[in-house]
PDB file of N, CA and C in Angstrom:
ATOM      1  N   GLU A   1     -65.155-202.873   3.635  1.00  0.00           N
ATOM      2  CA  GLU A   1     -65.604-201.474   3.807  1.00  0.00           C
ATOM      3  C   GLU A   1     -66.254-200.981   2.515  1.00  0.00           C
ATOM      4  N   PRO A   2     -67.538-200.579   2.585  1.00  0.00           N
ATOM      5  CA  PRO A   2     -68.204-200.138   1.355  1.00  0.00           C
ATOM      6  C   PRO A   2     -67.592-198.838   0.826  1.00  0.00           C
ATOM      7  N   THR A   3     -67.546-198.731  -0.477  1.00  0.00           N
ATOM      8  CA  THR A   3     -66.993-197.528  -1.087  1.00  0.00           C
ATOM      9  C   THR A   3     -68.075-196.459  -1.166  1.00  0.00           C
ATOM     10  N   VAL A   4     -67.658-195.226  -0.954  1.00  0.00           N
ATOM     11  CA  VAL A   4     -68.586-194.110  -1.050  1.00  0.00           C
ATOM     12  C   VAL A   4     -68.520-193.573  -2.476  1.00  0.00           C
ATOM     13  N   THR A   5     -69.663-193.445  -3.115  1.00  0.00           N
ATOM     14  CA  THR A   5     -69.691-192.968  -4.503  1.00  0.00           C
ATOM     15  C   THR A   5     -69.610-191.444  -4.546  1.00  0.00           C
ATOM     16  N   PRO A   6     -69.169-190.890  -5.678  1.00  0.00           N
ATOM     17  CA  PRO A   6     -69.161-189.425  -5.828  1.00  0.00           C
ATOM     18  C   PRO A   6     -70.564-188.830  -5.647  1.00  0.00           C
ATOM     19  N   GLU A   7     -71.590-189.574  -6.060  1.00  0.00           N
ATOM     20  CA  GLU A   7     -72.969-189.091  -5.887  1.00  0.00           C
ATOM     21  C   GLU A   7     -73.318-188.977  -4.409  1.00  0.00           C
ATOM     22  N   GLN A   8     -72.903-189.989  -3.634  1.00  0.00           N
ATOM     23  CA  GLN A   8     -73.156-189.946  -2.187  1.00  0.00           C
ATOM     24  C   GLN A   8     -72.414-188.773  -1.551  1.00  0.00           C
ATOM     25  N   GLN A   9     -71.189-188.551  -2.022  1.00  0.00           N
ATOM     26  CA  GLN A   9     -70.413-187.428  -1.486  1.00  0.00           C
ATOM     27  C   GLN A   9     -71.081-186.102  -1.824  1.00  0.00           C
ATOM     28  N   ALA A  10     -71.549-185.970  -3.069  1.00  0.00           N
ATOM     29  CA  ALA A  10     -72.207-184.724  -3.487  1.00  0.00           C
ATOM     30  C   ALA A  10     -73.469-184.481  -2.664  1.00  0.00           C
ATOM     31  N   GLU A  11     -74.234-185.545  -2.447  1.00  0.00           N
ATOM     32  CA  GLU A  11     -75.471-185.433  -1.656  1.00  0.00           C
ATOM     33  C   GLU A  11     -75.136-185.077  -0.206  1.00  0.00           C
ATOM     34  N   ALA A  12     -74.118-185.726   0.351  1.00  0.00           N
ATOM     35  CA  ALA A  12     -73.723-185.444   1.734  1.00  0.00           C
ATOM     36  C   ALA A  12     -73.253-183.998   1.884  1.00  0.00           C
ATOM     37  N   LEU A  13     -72.533-183.520   0.883  1.00  0.00           N
ATOM     38  CA  LEU A  13     -72.047-182.144   0.914  1.00  0.00           C
ATOM     39  C   LEU A  13     -73.221-181.160   0.886  1.00  0.00           C
ATOM     40  N   LYS A  14     -74.231-181.487   0.085  1.00  0.00           N
ATOM     41  CA  LYS A  14     -75.431-180.646  -0.013  1.00  0.00           C
ATOM     42  C   LYS A  14     -76.146-180.622   1.338  1.00  0.00           C
ATOM     43  N   VAL A  15     -76.332-181.803   1.932  1.00  0.00           N
ATOM     44  CA  VAL A  15     -76.987-181.901   3.239  1.00  0.00           C
ATOM     45  C   VAL A  15     -76.169-181.153   4.287  1.00  0.00           C
ATOM     46  N   PHE A  16     -74.843-181.299   4.199  1.00  0.00           N
ATOM     47  CA  PHE A  16     -73.973-180.621   5.158  1.00  0.00           C
ATOM     48  C   PHE A  16     -74.158-179.110   5.088  1.00  0.00           C
ATOM     49  N   VAL A  17     -74.103-178.563   3.869  1.00  0.00           N
ATOM     50  CA  VAL A  17     -74.212-177.108   3.705  1.00  0.00           C
ATOM     51  C   VAL A  17     -75.575-176.608   4.194  1.00  0.00           C
ATOM     52  N   GLU A  18     -76.653-177.340   3.850  1.00  0.00           N
ATOM     53  CA  GLU A  18     -78.002-176.942   4.294  1.00  0.00           C
ATOM     54  C   GLU A  18     -78.120-177.016   5.813  1.00  0.00           C
ATOM     55  N   SER A  19     -77.645-178.112   6.394  1.00  0.00           N
ATOM     56  CA  SER A  19     -77.767-178.306   7.841  1.00  0.00           C
ATOM     57  C   SER A  19     -76.900-177.309   8.590  1.00  0.00           C
ATOM     58  N   TRP A  20     -75.699-177.089   8.068  1.00  0.00           N
ATOM     59  CA  TRP A  20     -74.789-176.119   8.677  1.00  0.00           C
ATOM     60  C   TRP A  20     -75.418-174.732   8.645  1.00  0.00           C
ATOM     61  N   GLY A  21     -76.012-174.381   7.508  1.00  0.00           N
ATOM     62  CA  GLY A  21     -76.692-173.080   7.381  1.00  0.00           C
ATOM     63  C   GLY A  21     -77.820-172.938   8.386  1.00  0.00           C
ATOM     64  N   ALA A  22     -78.592-174.021   8.559  1.00  0.00           N
ATOM     65  CA  ALA A  22     -79.700-174.005   9.527  1.00  0.00           C
ATOM     66  C   ALA A  22     -79.167-173.841  10.945  1.00  0.00           C
ATOM     67  N   LEU A  23     -78.053-174.497  11.219  1.00  0.00           N
ATOM     68  CA  LEU A  23     -77.431-174.406  12.533  1.00  0.00           C
ATOM     69  C   LEU A  23     -76.974-172.975  12.820  1.00  0.00           C
ATOM     70  N   ILE A  24     -76.291-172.365  11.857  1.00  0.00           N
ATOM     71  CA  ILE A  24     -75.804-170.990  12.017  1.00  0.00           C
ATOM     72  C   ILE A  24     -76.969-170.024  12.194  1.00  0.00           C
ATOM     73  N   THR A  25     -78.011-170.194  11.370  1.00  0.00           N
ATOM     74  CA  THR A  25     -79.196-169.330  11.463  1.00  0.00           C
ATOM     75  C   THR A  25     -79.808-169.427  12.851  1.00  0.00           C
ATOM     76  N   ALA A  26     -79.926-170.662  13.357  1.00  0.00           N
ATOM     77  CA  ALA A  26     -80.499-170.869  14.692  1.00  0.00           C
ATOM     78  C   ALA A  26     -79.639-170.213  15.766  1.00  0.00           C
ATOM     79  N   LEU A  27     -78.326-170.404  15.675  1.00  0.00           N
ATOM     80  CA  LEU A  27     -77.423-169.809  16.673  1.00  0.00           C
ATOM     81  C   LEU A  27     -77.482-168.287  16.632  1.00  0.00           C
ATOM     82  N   ASN A  28     -77.548-167.730  15.414  1.00  0.00           N
ATOM     83  CA  ASN A  28     -77.590-166.268  15.279  1.00  0.00           C
ATOM     84  C   ASN A  28     -78.911-165.673  15.745  1.00  0.00           C
ATOM     85  N   SER A  29     -79.967-166.511  15.819  1.00  0.00           N
ATOM     86  CA  SER A  29     -81.292-166.006  16.211  1.00  0.00           C
ATOM     87  C   SER A  29     -81.406-165.806  17.721  1.00  0.00           C
ATOM     88  N   VAL A  30     -80.418-166.326  18.461  1.00  0.00           N
ATOM     89  CA  VAL A  30     -80.508-166.288  19.924  1.00  0.00           C
ATOM     90  C   VAL A  30     -80.112-164.913  20.458  1.00  0.00           C
ATOM     91  N   THR A  31     -81.080-164.261  21.136  1.00  0.00           N
ATOM     92  CA  THR A  31     -80.805-162.954  21.738  1.00  0.00           C
ATOM     93  C   THR A  31     -81.292-162.870  23.185  1.00  0.00           C
ATOM     94  N   ASP A  32     -82.086-163.854  23.614  1.00  0.00           N
ATOM     95  CA  ASP A  32     -82.592-163.862  24.990  1.00  0.00           C
ATOM     96  C   ASP A  32     -83.019-165.295  25.331  1.00  0.00           C
ATOM     97  N   THR A  33     -83.569-165.480  26.528  1.00  0.00           N
ATOM     98  CA  THR A  33     -83.918-166.840  26.952  1.00  0.00           C
ATOM     99  C   THR A  33     -84.966-167.467  26.028  1.00  0.00           C
ATOM    100  N   ALA A  34     -85.963-166.696  25.643  1.00  0.00           N
ATOM    101  CA  ALA A  34     -87.042-167.238  24.806  1.00  0.00           C
ATOM    102  C   ALA A  34     -86.499-167.690  23.446  1.00  0.00           C
ATOM    103  N   THR A  35     -85.661-166.860  22.810  1.00  0.00           N
ATOM    104  CA  THR A  35     -85.123-167.250  21.502  1.00  0.00           C
ATOM    105  C   THR A  35     -84.107-168.374  21.652  1.00  0.00           C
ATOM    106  N   ALA A  36     -83.427-168.418  22.796  1.00  0.00           N
ATOM    107  CA  ALA A  36     -82.481-169.512  23.050  1.00  0.00           C
ATOM    108  C   ALA A  36     -83.234-170.838  23.126  1.00  0.00           C
ATOM    109  N   ASP A  37     -84.301-170.864  23.916  1.00  0.00           N
ATOM    110  CA  ASP A  37     -85.104-172.082  24.033  1.00  0.00           C
ATOM    111  C   ASP A  37     -85.721-172.447  22.687  1.00  0.00           C
ATOM    112  N   ALA A  38     -86.182-171.445  21.950  1.00  0.00           N
ATOM    113  CA  ALA A  38     -86.841-171.685  20.659  1.00  0.00           C
ATOM    114  C   ALA A  38     -85.863-172.233  19.622  1.00  0.00           C
ATOM    115  N   ALA A  39     -84.583-171.907  19.746  1.00  0.00           N
ATOM    116  CA  ALA A  39     -83.579-172.339  18.761  1.00  0.00           C
ATOM    117  C   ALA A  39     -83.180-173.804  18.942  1.00  0.00           C
ATOM    118  N   VAL A  40     -83.431-174.356  20.125  1.00  0.00           N
ATOM    119  CA  VAL A  40     -82.945-175.704  20.437  1.00  0.00           C
ATOM    120  C   VAL A  40     -83.433-176.781  19.463  1.00  0.00           C
ATOM    121  N   PRO A  41     -84.747-176.854  19.140  1.00  0.00           N
ATOM    122  CA  PRO A  41     -85.179-177.906  18.205  1.00  0.00           C
ATOM    123  C   PRO A  41     -84.479-177.816  16.840  1.00  0.00           C
ATOM    124  N   ALA A  42     -84.275-176.604  16.345  1.00  0.00           N
ATOM    125  CA  ALA A  42     -83.588-176.437  15.058  1.00  0.00           C
ATOM    126  C   ALA A  42     -82.130-176.877  15.161  1.00  0.00           C
ATOM    127  N   ILE A  43     -81.504-176.565  16.284  1.00  0.00           N
ATOM    128  CA  ILE A  43     -80.107-176.965  16.500  1.00  0.00           C
ATOM    129  C   ILE A  43     -80.015-178.489  16.586  1.00  0.00           C
ATOM    130  N   GLU A  44     -80.953-179.093  17.327  1.00  0.00           N
ATOM    131  CA  GLU A  44     -80.948-180.554  17.454  1.00  0.00           C
ATOM    132  C   GLU A  44     -81.175-181.224  16.103  1.00  0.00           C
ATOM    133  N   ALA A  45     -82.108-180.701  15.311  1.00  0.00           N
ATOM    134  CA  ALA A  45     -82.410-181.290  14.005  1.00  0.00           C
ATOM    135  C   ALA A  45     -81.207-181.178  13.069  1.00  0.00           C
ATOM    136  N   ALA A  46     -80.586-180.002  13.050  1.00  0.00           N
ATOM    137  CA  ALA A  46     -79.418-179.797  12.186  1.00  0.00           C
ATOM    138  C   ALA A  46     -78.263-180.690  12.642  1.00  0.00           C
ATOM    139  N   SER A  47     -78.063-180.789  13.945  1.00  0.00           N
ATOM    140  CA  SER A  47     -76.992-181.628  14.477  1.00  0.00           C
ATOM    141  C   SER A  47     -77.216-183.095  14.123  1.00  0.00           C
ATOM    142  N   ALA A  48     -78.463-183.543  14.203  1.00  0.00           N
ATOM    143  CA  ALA A  48     -78.784-184.936  13.876  1.00  0.00           C
ATOM    144  C   ALA A  48     -78.505-185.216  12.403  1.00  0.00           C
ATOM    145  N   ARG A  49     -78.869-184.251  11.531  1.00  0.00           N
ATOM    146  CA  ARG A  49     -78.607-184.432  10.100  1.00  0.00           C
ATOM    147  C   ARG A  49     -77.104-184.454   9.836  1.00  0.00           C
ATOM    148  N   LEU A  50     -76.369-183.584  10.502  1.00  0.00           N
ATOM    149  CA  LEU A  50     -74.910-183.555  10.331  1.00  0.00           C
ATOM    150  C   LEU A  50     -74.311-184.876  10.799  1.00  0.00           C
ATOM    151  N   HIS A  51     -74.811-185.373  11.918  1.00  0.00           N
ATOM    152  CA  HIS A  51     -74.294-186.634  12.458  1.00  0.00           C
ATOM    153  C   HIS A  51     -74.569-187.788  11.495  1.00  0.00           C
ATOM    154  N   SER A  52     -75.745-187.755  10.845  1.00  0.00           N
ATOM    155  CA  SER A  52     -76.157-188.857   9.964  1.00  0.00           C
ATOM    156  C   SER A  52     -75.270-188.982   8.721  1.00  0.00           C
ATOM    157  N   ILE A  53     -74.586-187.903   8.350  1.00  0.00           N
ATOM    158  CA  ILE A  53     -73.730-187.953   7.147  1.00  0.00           C
ATOM    159  C   ILE A  53     -72.243-187.921   7.495  1.00  0.00           C
ATOM    160  N   SER A  54     -71.928-187.983   8.786  1.00  0.00           N
ATOM    161  CA  SER A  54     -70.530-187.811   9.202  1.00  0.00           C
ATOM    162  C   SER A  54     -69.595-188.841   8.577  1.00  0.00           C
ATOM    163  N   ASN A  55     -70.081-190.084   8.429  1.00  0.00           N
ATOM    164  CA  ASN A  55     -69.196-191.116   7.863  1.00  0.00           C
ATOM    165  C   ASN A  55     -68.874-190.839   6.392  1.00  0.00           C
ATOM    166  N   ILE A  56     -69.812-190.244   5.658  1.00  0.00           N
ATOM    167  CA  ILE A  56     -69.541-189.888   4.255  1.00  0.00           C
ATOM    168  C   ILE A  56     -68.674-188.627   4.199  1.00  0.00           C
ATOM    169  N   LEU A  57     -68.970-187.668   5.083  1.00  0.00           N
ATOM    170  CA  LEU A  57     -68.180-186.426   5.107  1.00  0.00           C
ATOM    171  C   LEU A  57     -66.702-186.709   5.326  1.00  0.00           C
ATOM    172  N   GLU A  58     -66.409-187.732   6.137  1.00  0.00           N
ATOM    173  CA  GLU A  58     -65.010-188.076   6.413  1.00  0.00           C
ATOM    174  C   GLU A  58     -64.249-188.448   5.148  1.00  0.00           C
ATOM    175  N   THR A  59     -64.968-188.841   4.086  1.00  0.00           N
ATOM    176  CA  THR A  59     -64.308-189.239   2.841  1.00  0.00           C
ATOM    177  C   THR A  59     -64.116-188.058   1.886  1.00  0.00           C
ATOM    178  N   ILE A  60     -64.630-186.886   2.271  1.00  0.00           N
ATOM    179  CA  ILE A  60     -64.537-185.693   1.418  1.00  0.00           C
ATOM    180  C   ILE A  60     -63.388-184.816   1.911  1.00  0.00           C
ATOM    181  N   PRO A  61     -62.507-184.392   1.001  1.00  0.00           N
ATOM    182  CA  PRO A  61     -61.398-183.520   1.429  1.00  0.00           C
ATOM    183  C   PRO A  61     -61.905-182.253   2.132  1.00  0.00           C
ATOM    184  N   ASP A  62     -61.218-181.865   3.211  1.00  0.00           N
ATOM    185  CA  ASP A  62     -61.603-180.673   3.976  1.00  0.00           C
ATOM    186  C   ASP A  62     -61.756-179.444   3.092  1.00  0.00           C
ATOM    187  N   MET A  63     -60.846-179.281   2.134  1.00  0.00           N
ATOM    188  CA  MET A  63     -60.901-178.097   1.279  1.00  0.00           C
ATOM    189  C   MET A  63     -62.211-178.049   0.489  1.00  0.00           C
ATOM    190  N   ASP A  64     -62.699-179.210   0.051  1.00  0.00           N
ATOM    191  CA  ASP A  64     -63.960-179.255  -0.689  1.00  0.00           C
ATOM    192  C   ASP A  64     -65.119-178.806   0.200  1.00  0.00           C
ATOM    193  N   ILE A  65     -65.071-179.227   1.460  1.00  0.00           N
ATOM    194  CA  ILE A  65     -66.123-178.849   2.411  1.00  0.00           C
ATOM    195  C   ILE A  65     -66.072-177.347   2.670  1.00  0.00           C
ATOM    196  N   ILE A  66     -64.874-176.826   2.890  1.00  0.00           N
ATOM    197  CA  ILE A  66     -64.726-175.398   3.166  1.00  0.00           C
ATOM    198  C   ILE A  66     -65.146-174.565   1.951  1.00  0.00           C
ATOM    199  N   GLU A  67     -64.755-175.014   0.751  1.00  0.00           N
ATOM    200  CA  GLU A  67     -65.177-174.302  -0.461  1.00  0.00           C
ATOM    201  C   GLU A  67     -66.694-174.288  -0.599  1.00  0.00           C
ATOM    202  N   ALA A  68     -67.335-175.420  -0.308  1.00  0.00           N
ATOM    203  CA  ALA A  68     -68.797-175.496  -0.398  1.00  0.00           C
ATOM    204  C   ALA A  68     -69.441-174.535   0.598  1.00  0.00           C
ATOM    205  N   LEU A  69     -68.875-174.458   1.807  1.00  0.00           N
ATOM    206  CA  LEU A  69     -69.405-173.534   2.817  1.00  0.00           C
ATOM    207  C   LEU A  69     -69.221-172.094   2.370  1.00  0.00           C
ATOM    208  N   GLU A  70     -68.034-171.778   1.861  1.00  0.00           N
ATOM    209  CA  GLU A  70     -67.770-170.401   1.434  1.00  0.00           C
ATOM    210  C   GLU A  70     -68.702-170.005   0.302  1.00  0.00           C
ATOM    211  N   LYS A  71     -68.931-170.932  -0.641  1.00  0.00           N
ATOM    212  CA  LYS A  71     -69.833-170.660  -1.762  1.00  0.00           C
ATOM    213  C   LYS A  71     -71.247-170.391  -1.273  1.00  0.00           C
ATOM    214  N   SER A  72     -71.632-171.070  -0.190  1.00  0.00           N
ATOM    215  CA  SER A  72     -72.993-170.934   0.334  1.00  0.00           C
ATOM    216  C   SER A  72     -73.157-169.652   1.151  1.00  0.00           C
ATOM    217  N   GLY A  73     -72.032-169.016   1.481  1.00  0.00           N
ATOM    218  CA  GLY A  73     -72.097-167.794   2.274  1.00  0.00           C
ATOM    219  C   GLY A  73     -72.164-168.043   3.768  1.00  0.00           C
ATOM    220  N   ASN A  74     -72.058-169.304   4.169  1.00  0.00           N
ATOM    221  CA  ASN A  74     -72.066-169.630   5.597  1.00  0.00           C
ATOM    222  C   ASN A  74     -70.648-169.563   6.147  1.00  0.00           C
ATOM    223  N   PRO A  75     -70.515-169.202   7.431  1.00  0.00           N
ATOM    224  CA  PRO A  75     -69.180-169.202   8.012  1.00  0.00           C
ATOM    225  C   PRO A  75     -68.626-170.622   8.103  1.00  0.00           C
ATOM    226  N   THR A  76     -67.320-170.724   7.997  1.00  0.00           N
ATOM    227  CA  THR A  76     -66.655-172.011   8.174  1.00  0.00           C
ATOM    228  C   THR A  76     -66.638-172.310   9.683  1.00  0.00           C
ATOM    229  N   PRO A  77     -66.252-173.533  10.072  1.00  0.00           N
ATOM    230  CA  PRO A  77     -66.208-173.827  11.505  1.00  0.00           C
ATOM    231  C   PRO A  77     -65.421-172.789  12.315  1.00  0.00           C
ATOM    232  N   VAL A  78     -64.355-172.270  11.745  1.00  0.00           N
ATOM    233  CA  VAL A  78     -63.564-171.239  12.445  1.00  0.00           C
ATOM    234  C   VAL A  78     -64.413-169.983  12.659  1.00  0.00           C
ATOM    235  N   GLY A  79     -65.255-169.672  11.682  1.00  0.00           N
ATOM    236  CA  GLY A  79     -66.100-168.477  11.765  1.00  0.00           C
ATOM    237  C   GLY A  79     -67.221-168.587  12.771  1.00  0.00           C
ATOM    238  N   VAL A  80     -67.451-169.791  13.272  1.00  0.00           N
ATOM    239  CA  VAL A  80     -68.521-169.999  14.248  1.00  0.00           C
ATOM    240  C   VAL A  80     -68.060-169.648  15.658  1.00  0.00           C
ATOM    241  N   ALA A  81     -66.752-169.660  15.875  1.00  0.00           N
ATOM    242  CA  ALA A  81     -66.209-169.381  17.214  1.00  0.00           C
ATOM    243  C   ALA A  81     -66.784-168.104  17.838  1.00  0.00           C
ATOM    244  N   PRO A  82     -66.842-166.977  17.096  1.00  0.00           N
ATOM    245  CA  PRO A  82     -67.384-165.758  17.720  1.00  0.00           C
ATOM    246  C   PRO A  82     -68.850-165.907  18.148  1.00  0.00           C
ATOM    247  N   ILE A  83     -69.622-166.680  17.392  1.00  0.00           N
ATOM    248  CA  ILE A  83     -71.030-166.899  17.752  1.00  0.00           C
ATOM    249  C   ILE A  83     -71.089-167.681  19.059  1.00  0.00           C
ATOM    250  N   GLU A  84     -70.286-168.770  19.138  1.00  0.00           N
ATOM    251  CA  GLU A  84     -70.271-169.580  20.358  1.00  0.00           C
ATOM    252  C   GLU A  84     -69.774-168.761  21.550  1.00  0.00           C
ATOM    253  N   GLN A  85     -68.757-167.915  21.317  1.00  0.00           N
ATOM    254  CA  GLN A  85     -68.226-167.081  22.400  1.00  0.00           C
ATOM    255  C   GLN A  85     -69.298-166.123  22.916  1.00  0.00           C
ATOM    256  N   ARG A  86     -70.099-165.560  21.992  1.00  0.00           N
ATOM    257  CA  ARG A  86     -71.174-164.638  22.403  1.00  0.00           C
ATOM    258  C   ARG A  86     -72.187-165.385  23.271  1.00  0.00           C
ATOM    259  N   LEU A  87     -72.561-166.596  22.866  1.00  0.00           N
ATOM    260  CA  LEU A  87     -73.543-167.364  23.633  1.00  0.00           C
ATOM    261  C   LEU A  87     -72.987-167.724  25.012  1.00  0.00           C
ATOM    262  N   GLU A  88     -71.716-168.148  25.036  1.00  0.00           N
ATOM    263  CA  GLU A  88     -71.103-168.498  26.322  1.00  0.00           C
ATOM    264  C   GLU A  88     -70.934-167.277  27.214  1.00  0.00           C
ATOM    265  N   ALA A  89     -70.536-166.153  26.628  1.00  0.00           N
ATOM    266  CA  ALA A  89     -70.333-164.927  27.404  1.00  0.00           C
ATOM    267  C   ALA A  89     -71.635-164.484  28.059  1.00  0.00           C
ATOM    268  N   ASN A  90     -72.760-164.794  27.411  1.00  0.00           N
ATOM    269  CA  ASN A  90     -74.070-164.434  27.956  1.00  0.00           C
ATOM    270  C   ASN A  90     -74.708-165.600  28.710  1.00  0.00           C
ATOM    271  N   ASP A  91     -73.879-166.569  29.082  1.00  0.00           N
ATOM    272  CA  ASP A  91     -74.331-167.762  29.804  1.00  0.00           C
ATOM    273  C   ASP A  91     -75.544-168.397  29.129  1.00  0.00           C
ATOM    274  N   PHE A  92     -75.469-168.507  27.776  1.00  0.00           N
ATOM    275  CA  PHE A  92     -76.520-169.134  26.967  1.00  0.00           C
ATOM    276  C   PHE A  92     -77.876-168.484  27.218  1.00  0.00           C
ATOM    277  N   TYR A  93     -77.843-167.191  27.594  1.00  0.00           N
ATOM    278  CA  TYR A  93     -79.052-166.408  27.843  1.00  0.00           C
ATOM    279  C   TYR A  93     -79.991-167.101  28.821  1.00  0.00           C
ATOM    280  N   GLY A  94     -79.403-167.833  29.775  1.00  0.00           N
ATOM    281  CA  GLY A  94     -80.199-168.473  30.812  1.00  0.00           C
ATOM    282  C   GLY A  94     -80.947-169.708  30.339  1.00  0.00           C
ATOM    283  N   SER A  95     -80.616-170.217  29.149  1.00  0.00           N
ATOM    284  CA  SER A  95     -81.312-171.392  28.627  1.00  0.00           C
ATOM    285  C   SER A  95     -80.505-172.650  28.904  1.00  0.00           C
ATOM    286  N   GLU A  96     -81.018-173.466  29.835  1.00  0.00           N
ATOM    287  CA  GLU A  96     -80.357-174.736  30.139  1.00  0.00           C
ATOM    288  C   GLU A  96     -80.384-175.652  28.916  1.00  0.00           C
ATOM    289  N   ALA A  97     -81.492-175.601  28.163  1.00  0.00           N
ATOM    290  CA  ALA A  97     -81.640-176.467  26.983  1.00  0.00           C
ATOM    291  C   ALA A  97     -80.575-176.131  25.934  1.00  0.00           C
ATOM    292  N   LEU A  98     -80.340-174.851  25.733  1.00  0.00           N
ATOM    293  CA  LEU A  98     -79.329-174.438  24.752  1.00  0.00           C
ATOM    294  C   LEU A  98     -77.942-174.852  25.221  1.00  0.00           C
ATOM    295  N   LYS A  99     -77.672-174.644  26.492  1.00  0.00           N
ATOM    296  CA  LYS A  99     -76.361-175.038  27.030  1.00  0.00           C
ATOM    297  C   LYS A  99     -76.147-176.531  26.845  1.00  0.00           C
ATOM    298  N   ARG A 100     -77.186-177.331  27.143  1.00  0.00           N
ATOM    299  CA  ARG A 100     -77.099-178.775  27.020  1.00  0.00           C
ATOM    300  C   ARG A 100     -76.809-179.193  25.574  1.00  0.00           C
ATOM    301  N   VAL A 101     -77.568-178.635  24.627  1.00  0.00           N
ATOM    302  CA  VAL A 101     -77.442-179.065  23.231  1.00  0.00           C
ATOM    303  C   VAL A 101     -76.086-178.647  22.645  1.00  0.00           C
ATOM    304  N   LEU A 102     -75.547-177.519  23.086  1.00  0.00           N
ATOM    305  CA  LEU A 102     -74.259-177.068  22.538  1.00  0.00           C
ATOM    306  C   LEU A 102     -73.067-177.734  23.211  1.00  0.00           C
ATOM    307  N   ARG A 103     -73.279-178.308  24.368  1.00  0.00           N
ATOM    308  CA  ARG A 103     -72.160-178.935  25.092  1.00  0.00           C
ATOM    309  C   ARG A 103     -72.111-180.440  24.869  1.00  0.00           C
ATOM    310  N   GLN A 104     -73.002-180.970  24.031  1.00  0.00           N
ATOM    311  CA  GLN A 104     -73.050-182.415  23.768  1.00  0.00           C
ATOM    312  C   GLN A 104     -71.769-182.903  23.142  1.00  0.00           C
TER     313      GLN A 104
END
């Protein structure tokens, strides 16, 4: 099993915070069907970037990840629940694409 270097962890954390921020921004931009559909490519891109670093992220203590998120001003995963609840309560604003990408 290859060892993950501190540099790789630092880079993964940076990518995580940027991608997470992009994801939150995209989710918060959704207010109707048009913005829901428009947000999908950004959500897919951010999700793909998050997925690409998941194996390195697993080697980083959760507290370090949460601290990095808090420093960036982005909500932690727990803070995303209200955003997801709003989208679900509005039936993803009629966007099948948004529903699909968030239910993956």
